[in-house]
């Protein structure tokens, strides 16, 4: 199988582009806001350090050694029970679930770029009515912008790893970082900045429940793009002699730094204007625009910069969400990228429309199951169930199924023996046990 190779910086930027997404700038701040701040951040940071990074290295390892799509990778590398392990590779299809609601949110962001250019809402009430109105009644706007997000994503992925994904990331990721840093430096001058630091970094343990913990752990998977074969698939295109440990650590650090920077920016602006942190999924769409509006024309510039950065982050992740299944289909069934993407596109599109209508008041009842809207079901089932399950499968596979010598021989050049043992212990025991305990606790108690 002839799989294209990224350049070295191309791999890092593409993996970082995948990791840094709506998870960092849209989800992380609102989840932190809803879960009371510091304690949630701390659990999230601990999960990234002790579970996320070891799993990231495990996915890169599987991808690099197999140089194959996720399904074939498990099949190739399993010493026995190949037919069974192949099913672990179907974790790639979690991507369809994530992408469908992800594209709706990217659509909202595109719409907000236009709102930022024209007229920002000036009060939180106006902003709430505007966002709520769009999500719950405005089929046309959401439909149009969903389509824009959908076709941009599909178009990039039809161009392949080098000509599409690498190219877009080389250009958008530096720009995204540049914009965010600009906003960050401005935010540090605001009187809301120290308040934001307190909120993000002083834990309030009374706010912690089983749900908080599951959400923090689930979010660690989501934000690092773990548990569905994305990182594995990108790693199949690693350049020949890359230091996979260093590359993994760089991506995890960059991803975490960007989430924290986005959090500091958003909460500095919000606390500066006395806004409430617990705004839920509408946080960046409701609480932030009126705060920007206070700055006059400068505020429009901030708002455009912010939503453009968010859009970039979203697109570079969206392409990585559909690439694993695309590679699987082109690889296993010898489909062209176009044909694979038409099939995958139809699935995503259907799920996406169902999710969109679950937010529209008039139609919600048709796509609400057990009192939960389809949009929320997709979000919850992917982050809190499927990605962690995928993570457990990867950890068990690398920790117990692959031969230790094989694993060691790949990593020994990039890790000291001591570090290898710590990593191996985390993959074999800490990750599967901790993630199972958290899931069982939340789902059954
Ligand atoms: N990591 C992305 C984000 O934070 C989302 C993602 C999940 C991408 C799973 C790929 C795979 O937005």
Short mmCIF file of C-alpha atoms and ligand atoms in Angstrom, two decimals:
data_model
loop_
_atom_site.label_atom_id
_atom_site.label_comp_id
_atom_site.label_asym_id
_atom_site.label_seq_id
_atom_site.Cartn_x
_atom_site.Cartn_y
_atom_site.Cartn_z
CA UNK A 1 0.00 0.00 0.00
CA UNK A 2 1.38 3.30 -1.03
CA UNK A 3 0.44 5.90 1.54
CA UNK A 4 1.65 9.47 1.05
CA UNK A 5 4.03 10.89 3.63
CA UNK A 6 3.73 14.19 5.44
CA UNK A 7 6.77 16.40 5.80
CA UNK A 8 7.98 16.52 9.40
CA UNK A 9 6.45 19.90 10.18
CA UNK A 10 3.45 18.89 8.08
CA UNK A 11 2.72 15.98 10.41
CA UNK A 12 3.03 18.09 13.54
CA UNK A 13 0.84 20.85 12.16
CA UNK A 14 -1.74 18.42 10.81
CA UNK A 15 -1.92 16.51 14.09
CA UNK A 16 -2.07 19.79 15.99
CA UNK A 17 -4.66 21.02 13.50
CA UNK A 18 -6.72 17.97 14.28
CA UNK A 19 -6.35 18.31 18.02
CA UNK A 20 -6.89 22.05 18.17
CA UNK A 21 -10.50 22.54 17.23
CA UNK A 22 -13.92 23.49 18.47
CA UNK A 23 -13.02 21.35 21.46
CA UNK A 24 -10.47 23.92 22.56
CA UNK A 25 -12.15 27.20 21.78
CA UNK A 26 -15.88 26.43 21.90
CA UNK A 27 -16.28 23.40 24.16
CA UNK A 28 -13.49 23.72 26.71
CA UNK A 29 -14.47 27.23 27.87
CA UNK A 30 -18.17 26.45 28.15
CA UNK A 31 -17.61 23.12 29.88
CA UNK A 32 -15.25 24.84 32.29
CA UNK A 33 -17.87 27.53 32.86
CA UNK A 34 -20.63 25.00 33.49
CA UNK A 35 -18.48 22.89 35.78
CA UNK A 36 -17.33 25.67 38.04
CA UNK A 37 -13.84 26.38 36.68
CA UNK A 38 -10.54 25.32 38.28
CA UNK A 39 -11.43 21.82 39.49
CA UNK A 40 -12.62 20.81 36.03
CA UNK A 41 -9.47 22.28 34.48
CA UNK A 42 -7.28 20.37 36.90
CA UNK A 43 -8.96 17.00 36.21
CA UNK A 44 -8.69 17.70 32.50
CA UNK A 45 -4.97 18.55 32.82
CA UNK A 46 -4.30 15.42 34.87
CA UNK A 47 -6.10 13.27 32.31
CA UNK A 48 -4.12 14.78 29.45
CA UNK A 49 -0.83 14.21 31.27
CA UNK A 50 -1.35 10.68 32.58
CA UNK A 51 -3.72 9.18 30.05
CA UNK A 52 -3.95 11.41 26.98
CA UNK A 53 -0.26 11.60 26.20
CA UNK A 54 0.36 7.87 26.62
CA UNK A 55 -2.57 7.08 24.37
CA UNK A 56 -1.44 9.61 21.83
CA UNK A 57 1.94 7.89 21.67
CA UNK A 58 0.14 4.52 21.38
CA UNK A 59 -1.94 5.68 18.42
CA UNK A 60 1.10 7.13 16.69
CA UNK A 61 2.92 3.86 17.29
CA UNK A 62 0.16 1.75 15.73
CA UNK A 63 -0.05 4.08 12.74
CA UNK A 64 3.69 4.28 12.21
CA UNK A 65 4.33 0.54 12.47
CA UNK A 66 1.39 -0.54 10.33
CA UNK A 67 1.37 2.32 7.79
CA UNK A 68 -2.20 1.31 7.09
CA UNK A 69 -5.79 2.38 7.69
CA UNK A 70 -7.18 1.84 11.21
CA UNK A 71 -9.03 -1.41 10.46
CA UNK A 72 -6.10 -2.98 8.62
CA UNK A 73 -3.70 -1.71 11.28
CA UNK A 74 -5.34 -3.71 14.06
CA UNK A 75 -5.57 -6.70 11.75
CA UNK A 76 -1.91 -6.49 10.70
CA UNK A 77 -0.49 -5.98 14.15
CA UNK A 78 -2.56 -8.46 16.17
CA UNK A 79 -0.44 -11.60 16.52
CA UNK A 80 -3.61 -13.69 16.73
CA UNK A 81 -7.40 -13.17 16.63
CA UNK A 82 -6.84 -10.83 13.70
CA UNK A 83 -10.43 -11.16 12.52
CA UNK A 84 -11.67 -10.01 15.90
CA UNK A 85 -9.25 -7.13 16.42
CA UNK A 86 -10.15 -5.76 13.04
CA UNK A 87 -13.43 -4.60 14.58
CA UNK A 88 -11.54 -2.28 16.92
CA UNK A 89 -10.61 -0.37 13.77
CA UNK A 90 -14.25 0.43 13.23
CA UNK A 91 -13.76 3.06 15.89
CA UNK A 92 -13.00 5.20 12.84
CA UNK A 93 -16.75 5.42 12.24
CA UNK A 94 -17.18 7.43 15.44
CA UNK A 95 -16.00 10.16 13.08
CA UNK A 96 -19.32 10.19 11.25
CA UNK A 97 -21.09 10.88 14.54
CA UNK A 98 -18.73 13.64 15.59
CA UNK A 99 -18.52 15.29 12.20
CA UNK A 100 -22.27 15.62 11.79
CA UNK A 101 -22.75 17.88 14.81
CA UNK A 102 -19.30 19.43 14.43
CA UNK A 103 -20.23 20.82 11.01
CA UNK A 104 -23.36 22.41 12.43
CA UNK A 105 -21.25 24.31 14.93
CA UNK A 106 -18.76 25.35 12.25
CA UNK A 107 -21.80 26.60 10.34
CA UNK A 108 -22.82 28.79 13.32
CA UNK A 109 -19.27 30.13 13.43
CA UNK A 110 -19.33 31.06 9.74
CA UNK A 111 -22.60 32.88 10.29
CA UNK A 112 -21.02 34.74 13.21
CA UNK A 113 -18.16 35.94 11.05
CA UNK A 114 -20.78 37.81 9.04
CA UNK A 115 -22.52 39.06 12.17
CA UNK A 116 -19.16 40.32 13.45
CA UNK A 117 -18.59 42.32 10.29
CA UNK A 118 -22.03 43.92 10.30
CA UNK A 119 -23.70 44.48 13.65
CA UNK A 120 -22.83 42.73 16.89
CA UNK A 121 -25.61 42.38 19.45
CA UNK A 122 -25.04 44.94 22.21
CA UNK A 123 -26.68 43.24 25.20
CA UNK A 124 -26.60 39.68 26.46
CA UNK A 125 -30.38 39.53 26.05
CA UNK A 126 -30.14 40.53 22.39
CA UNK A 127 -27.28 38.12 21.87
CA UNK A 128 -29.21 35.30 23.52
CA UNK A 129 -32.26 36.00 21.38
CA UNK A 130 -30.12 36.14 18.24
CA UNK A 131 -28.30 32.88 18.90
CA UNK A 132 -31.35 31.10 20.28
CA UNK A 133 -33.39 32.29 17.32
CA UNK A 134 -30.84 30.97 14.86
CA UNK A 135 -30.48 27.58 16.50
CA UNK A 136 -34.13 26.92 17.31
CA UNK A 137 -35.97 28.51 14.39
CA UNK A 138 -33.69 29.47 11.50
CA UNK A 139 -33.49 26.40 9.30
CA UNK A 140 -32.29 28.29 6.24
CA UNK A 141 -29.24 29.95 7.81
CA UNK A 142 -28.12 26.79 9.53
CA UNK A 143 -28.73 24.73 6.42
CA UNK A 144 -26.73 27.09 4.20
CA UNK A 145 -23.77 27.35 6.55
CA UNK A 146 -23.80 23.64 7.34
CA UNK A 147 -23.45 23.06 3.62
CA UNK A 148 -20.58 25.52 3.32
CA UNK A 149 -18.73 23.78 6.16
CA UNK A 150 -19.57 20.36 4.72
CA UNK A 151 -18.34 21.07 1.20
CA UNK A 152 -15.15 22.85 2.29
CA UNK A 153 -14.27 19.83 4.44
CA UNK A 154 -15.07 17.25 1.78
CA UNK A 155 -13.23 19.26 -0.87
CA UNK A 156 -10.03 19.42 1.17
CA UNK A 157 -10.12 15.70 1.95
CA UNK A 158 -10.64 14.74 -1.73
CA UNK A 159 -7.24 16.39 -2.35
CA UNK A 160 -5.55 13.86 -0.09
CA UNK A 161 -2.99 13.98 2.68
CA UNK A 162 -0.33 16.08 0.91
CA UNK A 163 -2.31 18.23 -1.50
CA UNK A 164 -5.25 18.83 0.82
CA UNK A 165 -4.73 18.21 4.50
CA UNK A 166 -1.05 19.14 4.82
CA UNK A 167 -1.41 22.24 2.66
CA UNK A 168 -4.38 23.62 4.56
CA UNK A 169 -2.74 23.02 7.93
CA UNK A 170 0.58 24.61 6.94
CA UNK A 171 -1.30 27.76 6.17
CA UNK A 172 -4.15 27.88 8.71
CA UNK A 173 -2.43 26.69 11.88
CA UNK A 174 0.21 29.46 12.07
CA UNK A 175 -2.50 31.99 11.29
CA UNK A 176 -4.74 30.62 14.02
CA UNK A 177 -1.93 30.79 16.58
CA UNK A 178 -1.07 34.31 15.50
CA UNK A 179 -4.66 35.54 15.91
CA UNK A 180 -5.11 33.86 19.28
CA UNK A 181 -1.86 35.27 20.63
CA UNK A 182 -2.89 38.75 19.46
CA UNK A 183 -6.17 38.46 21.35
CA UNK A 184 -4.35 37.01 24.34
CA UNK A 185 -1.92 39.91 24.64
CA UNK A 186 -4.79 42.32 24.51
CA UNK A 187 -6.70 40.29 27.10
CA UNK A 188 -3.79 40.49 29.56
CA UNK A 189 -4.29 44.27 29.72
CA UNK A 190 -7.92 43.95 30.80
CA UNK A 191 -9.00 44.11 34.42
CA UNK A 192 -10.92 40.88 33.82
CA UNK A 193 -7.63 39.02 33.26
CA UNK A 194 -6.76 38.24 36.92
CA UNK A 195 -10.38 37.19 37.48
CA UNK A 196 -10.10 34.80 34.56
CA UNK A 197 -6.91 33.31 36.03
CA UNK A 198 -8.62 32.76 39.38
CA UNK A 199 -11.60 31.14 37.73
CA UNK A 200 -9.52 28.80 35.58
CA UNK A 201 -6.80 27.86 38.01
CA UNK A 202 -8.28 27.95 41.54
CA UNK A 203 -10.18 24.67 41.97
CA UNK A 204 -13.52 24.68 43.76
CA UNK A 205 -13.95 21.03 44.74
CA UNK A 206 -17.54 21.46 45.84
CA UNK A 207 -18.45 21.66 42.17
CA UNK A 208 -17.04 18.24 41.30
CA UNK A 209 -19.46 15.35 40.63
CA UNK A 210 -19.22 12.07 38.71
CA UNK A 211 -20.51 13.94 35.71
CA UNK A 212 -17.75 16.54 35.98
CA UNK A 213 -15.14 13.82 36.04
CA UNK A 214 -16.60 11.90 33.10
CA UNK A 215 -16.89 15.11 31.12
CA UNK A 216 -13.31 16.12 31.88
CA UNK A 217 -12.00 12.68 30.91
CA UNK A 218 -14.22 12.50 27.81
CA UNK A 219 -13.11 15.95 26.84
CA UNK A 220 -9.44 15.01 27.16
CA UNK A 221 -10.08 12.32 24.52
CA UNK A 222 -12.07 14.65 22.33
CA UNK A 223 -9.57 17.49 22.44
CA UNK A 224 -6.58 15.30 21.61
CA UNK A 225 -8.54 13.55 18.83
CA UNK A 226 -8.02 10.21 20.56
CA UNK A 227 -10.02 7.01 20.47
CA UNK A 228 -11.22 6.97 16.87
CA UNK A 229 -8.09 6.38 14.84
CA UNK A 230 -7.47 9.94 13.65
CA UNK A 231 -3.99 10.17 15.09
CA UNK A 232 -3.31 6.58 13.99
CA UNK A 233 -4.34 7.45 10.45
CA UNK A 234 -2.21 10.58 10.30
CA UNK A 235 0.71 8.64 11.77
CA UNK A 236 0.46 6.15 8.92
CA UNK A 237 1.77 9.05 6.83
CA UNK A 238 4.64 9.95 9.18
CA UNK A 239 7.92 10.83 7.53
CA UNK A 240 10.49 8.04 7.86
CA UNK A 241 12.60 8.85 10.87
CA UNK A 242 10.52 11.13 13.02
CA UNK A 243 10.83 11.26 16.76
CA UNK A 244 7.34 10.11 17.61
CA UNK A 245 7.60 10.82 21.31
CA UNK A 246 8.70 14.40 20.80
CA UNK A 247 6.08 14.95 18.12
CA UNK A 248 3.32 13.54 20.37
CA UNK A 249 4.39 15.68 23.30
CA UNK A 250 4.56 18.80 21.12
CA UNK A 251 1.02 18.26 19.89
CA UNK A 252 -0.37 17.58 23.36
CA UNK A 253 1.35 20.65 24.78
CA UNK A 254 0.23 22.87 21.94
CA UNK A 255 -3.34 21.62 22.22
CA UNK A 256 -3.46 22.22 25.95
CA UNK A 257 -1.80 25.62 25.66
CA UNK A 258 -4.33 26.74 23.06
CA UNK A 259 -7.29 25.61 25.16
CA UNK A 260 -5.93 27.48 28.17
CA UNK A 261 -5.15 30.58 26.10
CA UNK A 262 -8.63 30.53 24.57
CA UNK A 263 -10.09 30.13 28.05
CA UNK A 264 -8.06 33.05 29.39
CA UNK A 265 -9.05 35.26 26.44
CA UNK A 266 -12.75 34.45 26.65
CA UNK A 267 -13.10 34.73 30.42
CA UNK A 268 -10.98 37.92 30.58
CA UNK A 269 -13.31 39.64 28.15
CA UNK A 270 -16.37 38.24 29.90
CA UNK A 271 -15.38 39.05 33.47
CA UNK A 272 -14.29 42.46 32.31
CA UNK A 273 -17.90 43.12 31.38
CA UNK A 274 -19.31 41.30 34.42
CA UNK A 275 -20.78 38.45 32.33
CA UNK A 276 -21.63 35.07 33.88
CA UNK A 277 -19.37 32.08 33.07
CA UNK A 278 -22.06 29.36 32.99
CA UNK A 279 -23.51 30.16 29.59
CA UNK A 280 -23.47 26.59 28.24
CA UNK A 281 -23.00 25.72 24.58
CA UNK A 282 -23.97 29.27 23.62
CA UNK A 283 -21.14 30.80 25.65
CA UNK A 284 -18.96 32.12 22.82
CA UNK A 285 -22.03 33.02 20.77
CA UNK A 286 -24.03 34.76 23.49
CA UNK A 287 -21.76 36.06 26.21
CA UNK A 288 -18.88 37.14 24.06
CA UNK A 289 -20.39 39.22 21.19
CA UNK A 290 -21.91 41.97 23.41
CA UNK A 291 -18.61 42.19 25.26
CA UNK A 292 -16.85 42.75 21.95
CA UNK A 293 -19.53 45.26 20.94
CA UNK A 294 -18.52 47.45 23.90
CA UNK A 295 -15.22 48.10 22.16
CA UNK A 296 -16.84 49.81 19.16
CA UNK A 297 -15.16 49.27 15.81
CA UNK A 298 -12.18 47.64 17.52
CA UNK A 299 -14.68 45.14 18.88
CA UNK A 300 -15.78 44.19 15.38
CA UNK A 301 -12.16 43.48 14.54
CA UNK A 302 -11.77 41.35 17.67
CA UNK A 303 -14.96 39.49 16.88
CA UNK A 304 -14.02 38.79 13.26
CA UNK A 305 -10.55 37.66 14.33
CA UNK A 306 -12.02 35.43 17.00
CA UNK A 307 -14.61 33.72 14.82
CA UNK A 308 -12.21 33.36 11.89
CA UNK A 309 -9.72 31.66 14.21
CA UNK A 310 -12.48 29.42 15.51
CA UNK A 311 -13.52 28.57 11.94
CA UNK A 312 -9.93 27.67 10.99
CA UNK A 313 -9.61 25.50 14.08
CA UNK A 314 -12.86 23.78 13.16
CA UNK A 315 -12.00 23.04 9.54
CA UNK A 316 -8.54 21.62 10.27
CA UNK A 317 -10.19 19.24 12.75
CA UNK A 318 -13.16 18.39 10.54
CA UNK A 319 -10.86 17.07 7.80
CA UNK A 320 -9.12 14.85 10.34
CA UNK A 321 -12.42 13.45 11.55
CA UNK A 322 -13.38 12.06 8.17
CA UNK A 323 -9.91 11.03 6.94
CA UNK A 324 -9.74 7.71 8.90
CA UNK A 325 -12.86 6.29 7.24
CA UNK A 326 -11.79 7.74 3.90
CA UNK A 327 -8.44 5.96 4.07
CA UNK A 328 -10.20 2.78 5.19
CA UNK A 329 -12.46 2.82 2.14
CA UNK A 330 -9.84 3.78 -0.43
CA UNK A 331 -7.46 1.24 1.04
CA UNK A 332 -9.71 -1.75 1.59
CA UNK A 333 -12.22 -1.37 -1.22
CA UNK A 334 -9.94 0.46 -3.66
CA UNK A 335 -12.50 3.24 -4.01
CA UNK A 336 -11.34 6.59 -5.28
CA UNK A 337 -11.29 9.33 -2.63
CA UNK A 338 -14.25 10.91 -4.37
CA UNK A 339 -16.34 7.77 -4.24
CA UNK A 340 -15.44 7.09 -0.61
CA UNK A 341 -16.29 10.66 0.34
CA UNK A 342 -19.63 10.56 -1.44
CA UNK A 343 -20.65 7.56 0.65
CA UNK A 344 -19.28 8.97 3.90
CA UNK A 345 -20.68 12.38 3.02
CA UNK A 346 -24.20 11.01 2.64
CA UNK A 347 -24.03 9.40 6.10
CA UNK A 348 -22.64 12.55 7.73
CA UNK A 349 -25.09 14.75 5.93
CA UNK A 350 -28.08 12.67 7.05
CA UNK A 351 -26.96 12.57 10.68
CA UNK A 352 -26.12 16.27 10.51
CA UNK A 353 -29.58 17.20 9.26
CA UNK A 354 -31.20 15.10 11.98
CA UNK A 355 -29.04 16.85 14.57
CA UNK A 356 -29.88 20.25 13.14
CA UNK A 357 -33.62 19.58 13.21
CA UNK A 358 -33.40 18.34 16.78
CA UNK A 359 -32.62 21.93 17.75
CA UNK A 360 -35.45 23.41 15.68
CA UNK A 361 -38.50 23.81 17.93
CA UNK A 362 -41.05 22.84 15.31
CA UNK A 363 -39.38 19.56 14.40
CA UNK A 364 -37.51 18.69 17.58
CA UNK A 365 -40.00 16.07 18.70
CA UNK A 366 -39.27 13.93 15.63
CA UNK A 367 -35.59 13.69 16.47
CA UNK A 368 -35.71 13.55 20.24
CA UNK A 369 -35.21 10.21 21.90
CA UNK A 370 -35.75 9.59 25.59
CA UNK A 371 -36.06 13.31 26.15
CA UNK A 372 -32.65 14.02 24.60
CA UNK A 373 -32.25 15.84 21.31
CA UNK A 374 -30.30 14.07 18.57
CA UNK A 375 -27.60 16.77 18.61
CA UNK A 376 -26.92 16.15 22.30
CA UNK A 377 -27.09 12.40 21.82
CA UNK A 378 -24.39 12.54 19.14
CA UNK A 379 -22.20 14.78 21.25
CA UNK A 380 -22.62 12.76 24.43
CA UNK A 381 -22.33 9.30 22.87
CA UNK A 382 -19.16 10.19 21.00
CA UNK A 383 -17.22 12.08 23.68
CA UNK A 384 -18.40 10.27 26.77
CA UNK A 385 -18.78 6.73 25.43
CA UNK A 386 -17.28 5.93 22.04
CA UNK A 387 -13.98 7.82 22.27
CA UNK A 388 -13.19 6.50 25.76
CA UNK A 389 -14.09 2.97 24.60
CA UNK A 390 -11.81 3.40 21.59
CA UNK A 391 -9.12 4.62 23.96
CA UNK A 392 -9.46 1.52 26.14
CA UNK A 393 -9.22 -0.72 23.05
CA UNK A 394 -6.03 1.04 21.91
CA UNK A 395 -4.47 0.81 25.37
CA UNK A 396 -5.28 -2.89 25.74
CA UNK A 397 -4.01 -3.57 22.23
CA UNK A 398 -0.66 -1.84 22.68
CA UNK A 399 -0.28 -2.93 26.31
CA UNK A 400 -1.30 -6.58 26.10
CA UNK A 401 -1.80 -7.74 22.53
CA UNK A 402 1.21 -6.42 20.65
CA UNK A 403 4.48 -8.09 21.65
CA UNK A 404 6.40 -5.97 24.13
CA UNK A 405 9.67 -6.35 22.19
CA UNK A 406 8.05 -4.94 19.11
CA UNK A 407 6.66 -1.97 20.96
CA UNK A 408 9.95 -1.42 22.74
CA UNK A 409 11.97 -1.59 19.54
CA UNK A 410 9.97 1.28 18.05
CA UNK A 411 10.18 3.51 21.09
CA UNK A 412 13.64 2.78 22.49
CA UNK A 413 15.33 5.38 20.34
CA UNK A 414 13.07 8.12 21.61
CA UNK A 415 12.67 7.25 25.28
CA UNK A 416 14.92 6.24 28.14
CA UNK A 417 14.18 2.78 29.57
CA UNK A 418 12.76 4.35 32.66
CA UNK A 419 10.41 6.52 30.67
CA UNK A 420 9.39 3.53 28.59
CA UNK A 421 8.42 1.63 31.73
CA UNK A 422 6.34 4.52 33.03
CA UNK A 423 4.61 4.85 29.68
CA UNK A 424 4.02 1.10 29.40
CA UNK A 425 2.55 0.99 32.89
CA UNK A 426 0.21 3.82 32.04
CA UNK A 427 -0.92 2.12 28.83
CA UNK A 428 -1.42 -1.28 30.46
CA UNK A 429 -3.00 -0.30 33.75
CA UNK A 430 -3.66 3.36 34.44
CA UNK A 431 -5.45 4.15 31.20
CA UNK A 432 -7.81 1.19 30.85
CA UNK A 433 -8.60 1.01 34.56
CA UNK A 434 -9.07 4.73 35.16
CA UNK A 435 -11.20 5.22 32.06
CA UNK A 436 -13.36 2.17 32.82
CA UNK A 437 -13.90 3.23 36.42
CA UNK A 438 -14.93 6.72 35.37
CA UNK A 439 -17.33 5.40 32.73
CA UNK A 440 -18.91 2.74 34.93
CA UNK A 441 -19.29 5.20 37.76
CA UNK A 442 -21.10 7.66 35.61
CA UNK A 443 -23.22 5.31 33.56
CA UNK A 444 -24.37 2.92 36.25
CA UNK A 445 -24.32 4.77 39.57
N1 LIG B 1 -9.81 17.40 18.64
C1 LIG B 1 -10.89 18.05 17.96
C2 LIG B 1 -11.32 19.27 18.76
O1 LIG B 1 -10.81 19.52 19.83
C3 LIG B 1 -12.05 17.16 17.68
C4 LIG B 1 -11.70 15.80 17.15
C5 LIG B 1 -12.15 14.67 17.80
C6 LIG B 1 -10.94 15.67 15.99
C7 LIG B 1 -11.83 13.42 17.33
C8 LIG B 1 -10.59 14.40 15.52
C9 LIG B 1 -11.04 13.28 16.20
O2 LIG B 1 -12.18 20.00 18.35
#
